[in-house]
Amino acid sequence: MQFHKSTADFFVPDGLAPAAAIARTTHLCLSAHQDDIEIMAYHGVAECFGRQDKWFTGVVVTNGAGSPRSGIYGDYTDQQMQQVRVLEQRKAAYVGEYACQIQLAFTSGEVKNPKETAVVSDLEKILLAANPEYVYLHNPADKHDTHVGVTMRTIAALRNVRDRVKPKKVYGCEVWRDLDWMLDDDKQILGVSARPNIAAALVGVFDSQVSGGKRYDLATAGRRVAHATYYASHGTDQETALNFAMDLTPLAQDPSLDVTEYVLALVDRFRGDVQRRVNSVL
Ligand SMILES: [Zn+2]
């Protein structure tokens, strides 16, 4: 497949031809950075792991430039660091048995620019080739602007191809902000208890990020365990690990829906719930 950036990377862990590799996709994650997929969409990876009828494809939209570095990576140039991150993402795709791993190599600035048509065009191409049943995006209440940028560009792409690509569900997932604040009725509950060894390995291969002192491996597992424990105050937990997601399916299907209003309606429901509970015991 041809993408806008000459540095774009298309990797198929099992060596199938690219067109056939992406066509088998059932679960598709479109993320901003290397390692986001493994933090936000393990649900999709686990659903497809070891199966011949379900396949996970991961997309990283940016080039990983400007990431913090220390230790053995301390004196790496930005160029060398980008190469390290592309390789780490390939390692994750291999461990997770992805159908394919696509890295589009756009800059953060390009992703955040609503007038940049190249990003949306590449995303449309991927959506048409993969025709996924389930899509995993960053949620629009994430506090990393590049994450929100990727989500907005992807929603635009989904809307442009909505006559041909109709995913059953579009999830807005957790990275830089949990979704624990959402009302339980609004939450999409993603069970991620399966194969904790694979879940750990997937985040663990990103050595350049973890060895810099940010324990994403522990934090990602910890968030999932905390969600499973605190989700319901009564009863025993059927899942030992959960992720929460926002349902973004209506936004993909209906171009007239305003994304900001859609998200703020969820925030308002949270506000109303807090107000009601405090008032009830005043
Ligand atoms: Zn990220």
mmCIF file of N, CA and C in Angstrom, residues 32-103:
data_model
loop_
_atom_site.group_PDB
_atom_site.id
_atom_site.type_symbol
_atom_site.label_atom_id
_atom_site.label_comp_id
_atom_site.label_asym_id
_atom_site.label_seq_id
_atom_site.Cartn_x
_atom_site.Cartn_y
_atom_site.Cartn_z
ATOM 1 N N ALA A 32 -2.029 7.267 18.150
ATOM 2 C CA ALA A 32 -1.095 8.360 17.850
ATOM 3 C C ALA A 32 0.357 7.895 17.836
ATOM 4 N N HIS A 33 0.768 7.168 18.875
ATOM 5 C CA HIS A 33 2.196 6.889 19.082
ATOM 6 C C HIS A 33 2.483 5.392 19.222
ATOM 7 N N GLN A 34 3.751 5.056 19.031
ATOM 8 C CA GLN A 34 4.211 3.713 19.344
ATOM 9 C C GLN A 34 3.954 3.466 20.838
ATOM 10 N N ASP A 35 3.401 2.381 21.157
ATOM 11 C CA ASP A 35 3.004 1.840 22.485
ATOM 12 C C ASP A 35 1.575 2.199 22.913
ATOM 13 N N ASP A 36 0.930 3.162 22.232
ATOM 14 C CA ASP A 36 -0.461 3.491 22.580
ATOM 15 C C ASP A 36 -1.392 2.288 22.357
ATOM 16 N N ILE A 37 -1.193 1.590 21.257
ATOM 17 C CA ILE A 37 -2.062 0.454 20.911
ATOM 18 C C ILE A 37 -2.083 -0.562 22.049
ATOM 19 N N GLU A 38 -0.883 -0.858 22.556
ATOM 20 C CA GLU A 38 -0.746 -1.916 23.554
ATOM 21 C C GLU A 38 -1.332 -1.483 24.901
ATOM 22 N N ILE A 39 -1.394 -0.162 25.128
ATOM 23 C CA ILE A 39 -1.994 0.355 26.361
ATOM 24 C C ILE A 39 -3.522 0.415 26.228
ATOM 25 N N MET A 40 -4.012 0.858 25.082
ATOM 26 C CA MET A 40 -5.447 1.171 24.939
ATOM 27 C C MET A 40 -6.295 0.051 24.369
ATOM 28 N N ALA A 41 -5.713 -0.803 23.535
ATOM 29 C CA ALA A 41 -6.538 -1.740 22.757
ATOM 30 C C ALA A 41 -6.165 -3.198 22.978
ATOM 31 N N TYR A 42 -5.658 -3.513 24.167
ATOM 32 C CA TYR A 42 -5.327 -4.924 24.417
ATOM 33 C C TYR A 42 -6.558 -5.806 24.265
ATOM 34 N N HIS A 43 -7.733 -5.243 24.528
ATOM 35 C CA HIS A 43 -8.969 -6.002 24.345
ATOM 36 C C HIS A 43 -9.041 -6.597 22.934
ATOM 37 N N GLY A 44 -8.747 -5.781 21.946
ATOM 38 C CA GLY A 44 -8.791 -6.247 20.557
ATOM 39 C C GLY A 44 -7.690 -7.260 20.254
ATOM 40 N N VAL A 45 -6.508 -7.003 20.779
ATOM 41 C CA VAL A 45 -5.392 -7.934 20.567
ATOM 42 C C VAL A 45 -5.754 -9.303 21.145
ATOM 43 N N ALA A 46 -6.287 -9.302 22.380
ATOM 44 C CA ALA A 46 -6.611 -10.554 23.055
ATOM 45 C C ALA A 46 -7.748 -11.305 22.355
ATOM 46 N N GLU A 47 -8.719 -10.547 21.811
ATOM 47 C CA GLU A 47 -9.826 -11.182 21.090
ATOM 48 C C GLU A 47 -9.313 -11.978 19.892
ATOM 49 N N CYS A 48 -8.258 -11.501 19.281
ATOM 50 C CA CYS A 48 -7.767 -12.085 18.022
ATOM 51 C C CYS A 48 -6.593 -13.035 18.209
ATOM 52 N N PHE A 49 -5.951 -12.995 19.364
ATOM 53 C CA PHE A 49 -4.717 -13.756 19.567
ATOM 54 C C PHE A 49 -4.925 -15.259 19.342
ATOM 55 N N GLY A 50 -4.105 -15.835 18.486
ATOM 56 C CA GLY A 50 -4.139 -17.279 18.265
ATOM 57 C C GLY A 50 -5.315 -17.771 17.445
ATOM 58 N N ARG A 51 -6.081 -16.861 16.819
ATOM 59 C CA ARG A 51 -7.263 -17.266 16.060
ATOM 60 C C ARG A 51 -7.026 -17.094 14.571
ATOM 61 N N GLN A 52 -7.745 -17.863 13.808
ATOM 62 C CA GLN A 52 -7.642 -17.739 12.352
ATOM 63 C C GLN A 52 -8.831 -16.971 11.776
ATOM 64 N N ASP A 53 -9.869 -16.751 12.600
ATOM 65 C CA ASP A 53 -11.072 -16.068 12.107
ATOM 66 C C ASP A 53 -11.174 -14.621 12.570
ATOM 67 N N LYS A 54 -10.256 -14.181 13.429
ATOM 68 C CA LYS A 54 -10.257 -12.794 13.899
ATOM 69 C C LYS A 54 -8.826 -12.274 13.854
ATOM 70 N N TRP A 55 -8.669 -11.076 13.302
ATOM 71 C CA TRP A 55 -7.318 -10.528 13.149
ATOM 72 C C TRP A 55 -7.257 -9.068 13.562
ATOM 73 N N PHE A 56 -6.206 -8.746 14.315
ATOM 74 C CA PHE A 56 -6.007 -7.385 14.829
ATOM 75 C C PHE A 56 -4.964 -6.654 13.985
ATOM 76 N N THR A 57 -5.315 -5.441 13.557
ATOM 77 C CA THR A 57 -4.345 -4.579 12.876
ATOM 78 C C THR A 57 -4.146 -3.304 13.680
ATOM 79 N N GLY A 58 -2.893 -2.906 13.835
ATOM 80 C CA GLY A 58 -2.566 -1.685 14.578
ATOM 81 C C GLY A 58 -2.025 -0.612 13.646
ATOM 82 N N VAL A 59 -2.445 0.621 13.873
ATOM 83 C CA VAL A 59 -1.948 1.759 13.099
ATOM 84 C C VAL A 59 -1.403 2.806 14.069
ATOM 85 N N VAL A 60 -0.170 3.247 13.812
ATOM 86 C CA VAL A 60 0.425 4.350 14.569
ATOM 87 C C VAL A 60 0.569 5.507 13.591
ATOM 88 N N VAL A 61 -0.053 6.637 13.900
ATOM 89 C CA VAL A 61 -0.127 7.720 12.915
ATOM 90 C C VAL A 61 1.112 8.623 12.929
ATOM 91 N N THR A 62 1.739 8.826 14.100
ATOM 92 C CA THR A 62 2.894 9.745 14.134
ATOM 93 C C THR A 62 4.228 8.979 14.055
ATOM 94 N N ASN A 63 5.314 9.763 13.947
ATOM 95 C CA ASN A 63 6.645 9.184 13.744
ATOM 96 C C ASN A 63 7.442 8.981 15.024
ATOM 97 N N GLY A 64 6.866 9.305 16.168
ATOM 98 C CA GLY A 64 7.578 9.071 17.433
ATOM 99 C C GLY A 64 8.716 10.046 17.684
ATOM 100 N N ALA A 65 8.752 11.138 16.906
ATOM 101 C CA ALA A 65 9.816 12.127 17.113
ATOM 102 C C ALA A 65 9.580 12.863 18.426
ATOM 103 N N GLY A 66 10.681 13.378 19.000
ATOM 104 C CA GLY A 66 10.546 14.211 20.192
ATOM 105 C C GLY A 66 10.232 13.446 21.455
ATOM 106 N N SER A 67 10.350 12.119 21.421
ATOM 107 C CA SER A 67 10.051 11.379 22.644
ATOM 108 C C SER A 67 11.234 11.499 23.609
ATOM 109 N N PRO A 68 10.959 11.452 24.924
ATOM 110 C CA PRO A 68 12.043 11.576 25.905
ATOM 111 C C PRO A 68 13.002 10.391 25.807
ATOM 112 N N ARG A 69 14.275 10.604 26.137
ATOM 113 C CA ARG A 69 15.251 9.509 26.044
ATOM 114 C C ARG A 69 16.272 9.621 27.162
ATOM 115 N N SER A 70 16.696 8.464 27.651
ATOM 116 C CA SER A 70 17.732 8.452 28.684
ATOM 117 C C SER A 70 18.441 7.112 28.624
ATOM 118 N N GLY A 71 19.447 6.937 29.487
ATOM 119 C CA GLY A 71 20.199 5.682 29.533
ATOM 120 C C GLY A 71 20.877 5.394 28.210
ATOM 121 N N ILE A 72 20.745 4.174 27.701
ATOM 122 C CA ILE A 72 21.436 3.809 26.454
ATOM 123 C C ILE A 72 20.922 4.615 25.261
ATOM 124 N N TYR A 73 19.760 5.230 25.405
ATOM 125 C CA TYR A 73 19.194 6.035 24.307
ATOM 126 C C TYR A 73 19.519 7.526 24.466
ATOM 127 N N GLY A 74 20.243 7.876 25.550
ATOM 128 C CA GLY A 74 20.455 9.267 25.920
ATOM 129 C C GLY A 74 21.034 10.130 24.823
ATOM 130 N N ASP A 75 22.006 9.592 24.059
ATOM 131 C CA ASP A 75 22.628 10.431 23.032
ATOM 132 C C ASP A 75 22.142 10.081 21.619
ATOM 133 N N TYR A 76 21.023 9.405 21.524
ATOM 134 C CA TYR A 76 20.455 9.108 20.200
ATOM 135 C C TYR A 76 19.932 10.388 19.565
ATOM 136 N N THR A 77 20.127 10.513 18.258
ATOM 137 C CA THR A 77 19.521 11.636 17.538
ATOM 138 C C THR A 77 18.024 11.363 17.415
ATOM 139 N N ASP A 78 17.294 12.393 17.017
ATOM 140 C CA ASP A 78 15.856 12.223 16.838
ATOM 141 C C ASP A 78 15.581 11.150 15.778
ATOM 142 N N GLN A 79 16.433 11.149 14.754
ATOM 143 C CA GLN A 79 16.292 10.166 13.670
ATOM 144 C C GLN A 79 16.488 8.735 14.196
ATOM 145 N N GLN A 80 17.536 8.538 14.977
ATOM 146 C CA GLN A 80 17.813 7.199 15.536
ATOM 147 C C GLN A 80 16.693 6.762 16.467
ATOM 148 N N MET A 81 16.180 7.729 17.215
ATOM 149 C CA MET A 81 15.115 7.407 18.168
ATOM 150 C C MET A 81 13.848 6.966 17.427
ATOM 151 N N GLN A 82 13.571 7.629 16.303
ATOM 152 C CA GLN A 82 12.394 7.231 15.518
ATOM 153 C C GLN A 82 12.548 5.797 15.017
ATOM 154 N N GLN A 83 13.783 5.444 14.625
ATOM 155 C CA GLN A 83 14.016 4.072 14.147
ATOM 156 C C GLN A 83 13.822 3.054 15.274
ATOM 157 N N VAL A 84 14.296 3.412 16.462
ATOM 158 C CA VAL A 84 14.114 2.522 17.622
ATOM 159 C C VAL A 84 12.624 2.287 17.868
ATOM 160 N N ARG A 85 11.858 3.347 17.781
ATOM 161 C CA ARG A 85 10.432 3.231 18.108
ATOM 162 C C ARG A 85 9.671 2.436 17.044
ATOM 163 N N VAL A 86 10.058 2.591 15.792
ATOM 164 C CA VAL A 86 9.420 1.787 14.728
ATOM 165 C C VAL A 86 9.711 0.304 14.978
ATOM 166 N N LEU A 87 10.965 0.012 15.344
ATOM 167 C CA LEU A 87 11.344 -1.377 15.597
ATOM 168 C C LEU A 87 10.620 -1.945 16.816
ATOM 169 N N GLU A 88 10.501 -1.147 17.863
ATOM 170 C CA GLU A 88 9.776 -1.609 19.059
ATOM 171 C C GLU A 88 8.319 -1.919 18.717
ATOM 172 N N GLN A 89 7.709 -1.082 17.868
ATOM 173 C CA GLN A 89 6.311 -1.313 17.496
ATOM 174 C C GLN A 89 6.179 -2.608 16.696
ATOM 175 N N ARG A 90 7.179 -2.881 15.839
ATOM 176 C CA ARG A 90 7.177 -4.154 15.097
ATOM 177 C C ARG A 90 7.287 -5.343 16.050
ATOM 178 N N LYS A 91 8.111 -5.185 17.086
ATOM 179 C CA LYS A 91 8.253 -6.277 18.075
ATOM 180 C C LYS A 91 6.904 -6.573 18.727
ATOM 181 N N ALA A 92 6.184 -5.501 19.081
ATOM 182 C CA ALA A 92 4.873 -5.695 19.717
ATOM 183 C C ALA A 92 3.927 -6.416 18.765
ATOM 184 N N ALA A 93 3.953 -6.022 17.494
ATOM 185 C CA ALA A 93 3.068 -6.646 16.505
ATOM 186 C C ALA A 93 3.370 -8.141 16.375
ATOM 187 N N TYR A 94 4.648 -8.483 16.493
ATOM 188 C CA TYR A 94 5.045 -9.892 16.398
ATOM 189 C C TYR A 94 4.564 -10.672 17.623
ATOM 190 N N VAL A 95 4.802 -10.096 18.798
ATOM 191 C CA VAL A 95 4.371 -10.754 20.050
ATOM 192 C C VAL A 95 2.851 -10.911 20.078
ATOM 193 N N GLY A 96 2.142 -9.888 19.602
ATOM 194 C CA GLY A 96 0.680 -9.892 19.667
ATOM 195 C C GLY A 96 0.018 -10.591 18.495
ATOM 196 N N GLU A 97 0.819 -11.108 17.577
ATOM 197 C CA GLU A 97 0.293 -11.807 16.385
ATOM 198 C C GLU A 97 -0.683 -10.943 15.605
ATOM 199 N N TYR A 98 -0.291 -9.677 15.361
ATOM 200 C CA TYR A 98 -1.153 -8.769 14.610
ATOM 201 C C TYR A 98 -1.232 -9.210 13.143
ATOM 202 N N ALA A 99 -2.354 -8.867 12.488
ATOM 203 C CA ALA A 99 -2.482 -9.097 11.038
ATOM 204 C C ALA A 99 -1.478 -8.230 10.299
ATOM 205 N N CYS A 100 -1.423 -6.960 10.664
ATOM 206 C CA CYS A 100 -0.381 -6.051 10.179
ATOM 207 C C CYS A 100 -0.190 -4.892 11.139
ATOM 208 N N GLN A 101 0.954 -4.263 10.981
ATOM 209 C CA GLN A 101 1.288 -3.084 11.771
ATOM 210 C C GLN A 101 1.676 -1.978 10.810
ATOM 211 N N ILE A 102 0.903 -0.895 10.816
ATOM 212 C CA ILE A 102 1.161 0.221 9.904
ATOM 213 C C ILE A 102 1.606 1.424 10.717
ATOM 214 N N GLN A 103 2.707 2.066 10.285
ATOM 215 C CA GLN A 103 3.185 3.269 10.952
ATOM 216 C C GLN A 103 3.285 4.367 9.893
#
